[in-house]
Amino acid sequence: EWTLKSLVEKNIHEALNTQEYPVSTGAKKVSCTSVASSAKMATCPAGMTVTGCACGFACGFWDVKNETTCHCLCPVDCTTALCCQLA
Amino acid sequence: EWTLKSLVEKNIHEALNTQEYPVSTGAKKVSCTSVASSAKMATCPAGMTVTGCACGFACGFWDVKNETTCHCLCPVDCTTALCCQLA
Amino acid sequence: EWTLKSLVEKNIHEALNTQEYPVSTGAKKVSCTSVASSAKMATCPAGMTVTGCACGFACGFWDVKNETTCHCLCPVDCTTALCCQLA
């Protein structure tokens, strides 16, 4: 038997679960993973962004292409991209 | 002529668009950009945070000042700051 | 004396402040801090994620353990982890 309060709550619940209000149902966190390669470049999985690169023993210099690829600027044979997203 | 459903929806719409509930109407993403400089420091644009630094060929050592500036701790003539934000 | 509108508003207010709809009451930002150690590893505080590592003068190579620990892959005596979270 519907009380006014439960009817209101039901409507609120339905309204908040529509596309229009993508209210997050859980706090998001910065989530990262490493991608290693045996070349001068390493690319993040789709949807992830490079936040840091590692480039072989004596090479601290790199740049980032399209926010997704670490590019080491020294002659190295190993590159690691640190890739992050909100999850 | 108001139905309960439309009254609830109207009120939710108003409630969610007030200062009190700045519901994000679109998923946010980690968005990053690189800032290069020909000195020992590189600073992110306002609103962005350093997540990684690159410091010249044989220099892997750096620290970060005020979350916004990469500071290379070796004698280098090139520094890159990787700057990120939610966008 | 309850009007329908105030009942609806009250219920919306309560619904939005429950665990189920953790509506963020303020824009979140990427917030980072550095953790330095005089060993080959540096670990982020709980709740924070590694986004970049620094590994001594001539060492640009590192990997990340469990998203929280920078591990330098050269014989170094100083490591810095750049740790980020949403805050």
Short mmCIF file of C-alpha atoms in Angstrom, two decimals, chain A residues 4-5 8-9 12-13 16-17 23-24 28-32 51-59 80 82 86, chain C residues 4 7-8 11-12 14-16 20-23 49-52 58-62 64 67 73-74 85-86:
data_model
loop_
_atom_site.label_atom_id
_atom_site.label_comp_id
_atom_site.label_asym_id
_atom_site.label_seq_id
_atom_site.Cartn_x
_atom_site.Cartn_y
_atom_site.Cartn_z
CA LEU A 4 3.03 9.39 -0.28
CA LYS A 5 6.60 9.17 1.08
CA VAL A 8 8.08 10.15 -3.70
CA GLU A 9 11.12 7.98 -2.91
CA ILE A 12 13.40 9.99 -6.90
CA HIS A 13 15.12 6.64 -7.26
CA LEU A 16 18.36 9.55 -10.38
CA ASN A 17 19.02 6.37 -12.30
CA VAL A 23 25.49 10.41 -10.42
CA SER A 24 28.58 8.39 -9.55
CA LYS A 28 36.46 7.37 -8.38
CA LYS A 29 40.15 6.76 -7.89
CA VAL A 30 43.29 7.39 -9.95
CA SER A 31 44.15 3.92 -11.23
CA CYS A 32 47.44 3.26 -13.06
CA THR A 51 51.58 10.27 -16.53
CA GLY A 52 55.25 9.23 -16.54
CA CYS A 53 57.88 7.35 -18.57
CA ALA A 54 61.00 5.29 -17.77
CA CYS A 55 63.71 4.98 -20.44
CA GLY A 56 66.58 2.63 -19.72
CA PHE A 57 69.47 2.97 -17.33
CA ALA A 58 71.14 6.20 -18.24
CA CYS A 59 68.31 7.93 -20.00
CA THR A 80 57.98 1.79 -19.68
CA LEU A 82 52.96 4.67 -16.66
CA LEU A 86 39.81 7.32 -13.33
CA LEU C 4 3.75 18.18 -1.33
CA LEU C 7 7.90 16.71 1.18
CA VAL C 8 9.44 16.11 -2.23
CA ASN C 11 13.13 13.46 0.34
CA ILE C 12 15.40 14.56 -2.49
CA GLU C 14 17.85 12.97 2.03
CA ALA C 15 18.27 10.76 -1.06
CA LEU C 16 21.19 12.81 -2.32
CA GLU C 20 23.71 5.37 -2.60
CA TYR C 21 24.15 8.72 -4.38
CA PRO C 22 27.53 10.09 -3.18
CA VAL C 23 27.04 13.26 -5.16
CA THR C 49 48.83 5.97 -6.64
CA VAL C 50 52.30 6.23 -8.23
CA THR C 51 52.26 8.33 -11.41
CA GLY C 52 56.02 8.75 -11.84
CA ALA C 58 72.12 8.38 -14.07
CA CYS C 59 69.19 6.07 -13.72
CA GLY C 60 66.03 6.61 -15.69
CA PHE C 61 64.74 3.10 -15.33
CA TRP C 62 62.16 1.97 -12.84
CA VAL C 64 56.00 0.18 -10.18
CA GLU C 67 50.49 0.87 -8.11
CA LEU C 73 66.29 -0.80 -11.50
CA CYS C 74 69.82 0.58 -11.20
CA GLN C 85 44.93 10.98 -5.79
CA LEU C 86 41.66 12.77 -6.37
#
